[in-house]
């Protein structure tokens, strides 16, 4: 029998990291003597792996330059951590929801465009890392919406598509869930509008953590 599994995206779903992401991306472009993208453009690519996100922001540049800017972004983010300039607060009710789901019998996972290091620091800071049995990041997988992260999460957790739920705030998350054949639920507090999540195949879009708990249901 398959285990029940809930897989969360991180940025825009568990934590509101938009200030830090936009600051790091702006610094990256400015250091390269480029006009930085505006905030909506940056937020529109959150969730993609860094080279792909930067390629969407700078489509006329070569792949090598996308990789170069990706490396510079990582350095900018690390510098911000040293400066205590990274702000990644949990969304309201998320900590309680994670604990409640864990206690109720759901196995929990994360599938994110963050790095292994960035995800571990974030979840450890909030005291939640031990609640998750599988952590999948951009370091080891193709970018969303490729289903690799979800397929590996299910394999590690002993879950099947019919006992797995994907939770995310972007169309990339929902597209990944659809590609993996799992039930997918959007959240309205992140970086893509609800209409876009529904168009991608979300079965529902939760307006707050209480509504999300209701959509997830029993394990």
PDB file of N, CA and C in Angstrom, residues 69 75-76 95-96 98 105 110 131 153 174 202 217:
ATOM      1  N   UNK A  69      25.601  34.401 -14.936  1.00  0.00           N
ATOM      2  CA  UNK A  69      24.736  35.198 -14.060  1.00  0.00           C
ATOM      3  C   UNK A  69      24.140  34.333 -12.953  1.00  0.00           C
ATOM      4  N   UNK A  75      26.193  33.869  -5.522  1.00  0.00           N
ATOM      5  CA  UNK A  75      27.139  34.614  -4.689  1.00  0.00           C
ATOM      6  C   UNK A  75      26.461  35.810  -4.020  1.00  0.00           C
ATOM      7  N   UNK A  76      25.566  36.473  -4.760  1.00  0.00           N
ATOM      8  CA  UNK A  76      24.842  37.616  -4.186  1.00  0.00           C
ATOM      9  C   UNK A  76      23.960  37.170  -3.025  1.00  0.00           C
ATOM     10  N   UNK A  95       3.358  26.981   9.454  1.00  0.00           N
ATOM     11  CA  UNK A  95       4.032  26.139  10.445  1.00  0.00           C
ATOM     12  C   UNK A  95       3.038  25.182  11.104  1.00  0.00           C
ATOM     13  N   UNK A  96       1.890  25.700  11.503  1.00  0.00           N
ATOM     14  CA  UNK A  96       0.873  24.859  12.131  1.00  0.00           C
ATOM     15  C   UNK A  96       0.350  23.812  11.156  1.00  0.00           C
ATOM     16  N   UNK A  98       1.960  22.407   8.593  1.00  0.00           N
ATOM     17  CA  UNK A  98       2.969  21.363   8.411  1.00  0.00           C
ATOM     18  C   UNK A  98       2.939  20.382   9.585  1.00  0.00           C
ATOM     19  N   UNK A 105      -0.611  11.961   9.758  1.00  0.00           N
ATOM     20  CA  UNK A 105      -0.182  10.768   9.038  1.00  0.00           C
ATOM     21  C   UNK A 105       0.302  10.980   7.625  1.00  0.00           C
ATOM     22  N   UNK A 110       9.391  18.420  -0.102  1.00  0.00           N
ATOM     23  CA  UNK A 110       9.545  19.723  -0.764  1.00  0.00           C
ATOM     24  C   UNK A 110      10.144  19.483  -2.139  1.00  0.00           C
ATOM     25  N   UNK A 131      10.420  17.614   9.815  1.00  0.00           N
ATOM     26  CA  UNK A 131       9.071  17.187   9.449  1.00  0.00           C
ATOM     27  C   UNK A 131       9.019  16.597   8.041  1.00  0.00           C
ATOM     28  N   UNK A 153      10.636  12.219  -5.291  1.00  0.00           N
ATOM     29  CA  UNK A 153      10.016  12.360  -3.972  1.00  0.00           C
ATOM     30  C   UNK A 153       9.096  11.183  -3.680  1.00  0.00           C
ATOM     31  N   UNK A 174       2.195  23.479 -10.770  1.00  0.00           N
ATOM     32  CA  UNK A 174       1.000  22.756 -11.198  1.00  0.00           C
ATOM     33  C   UNK A 174       1.308  21.915 -12.437  1.00  0.00           C
ATOM     34  N   UNK A 202      -4.692  23.057 -11.844  1.00  0.00           N
ATOM     35  CA  UNK A 202      -4.916  22.932 -10.405  1.00  0.00           C
ATOM     36  C   UNK A 202      -6.363  22.526 -10.143  1.00  0.00           C
ATOM     37  N   UNK A 217      -7.345  17.312   2.516  1.00  0.00           N
ATOM     38  CA  UNK A 217      -8.168  16.217   3.002  1.00  0.00           C
ATOM     39  C   UNK A 217      -7.433  15.272   3.929  1.00  0.00           C
TER      40      UNK A 217
END
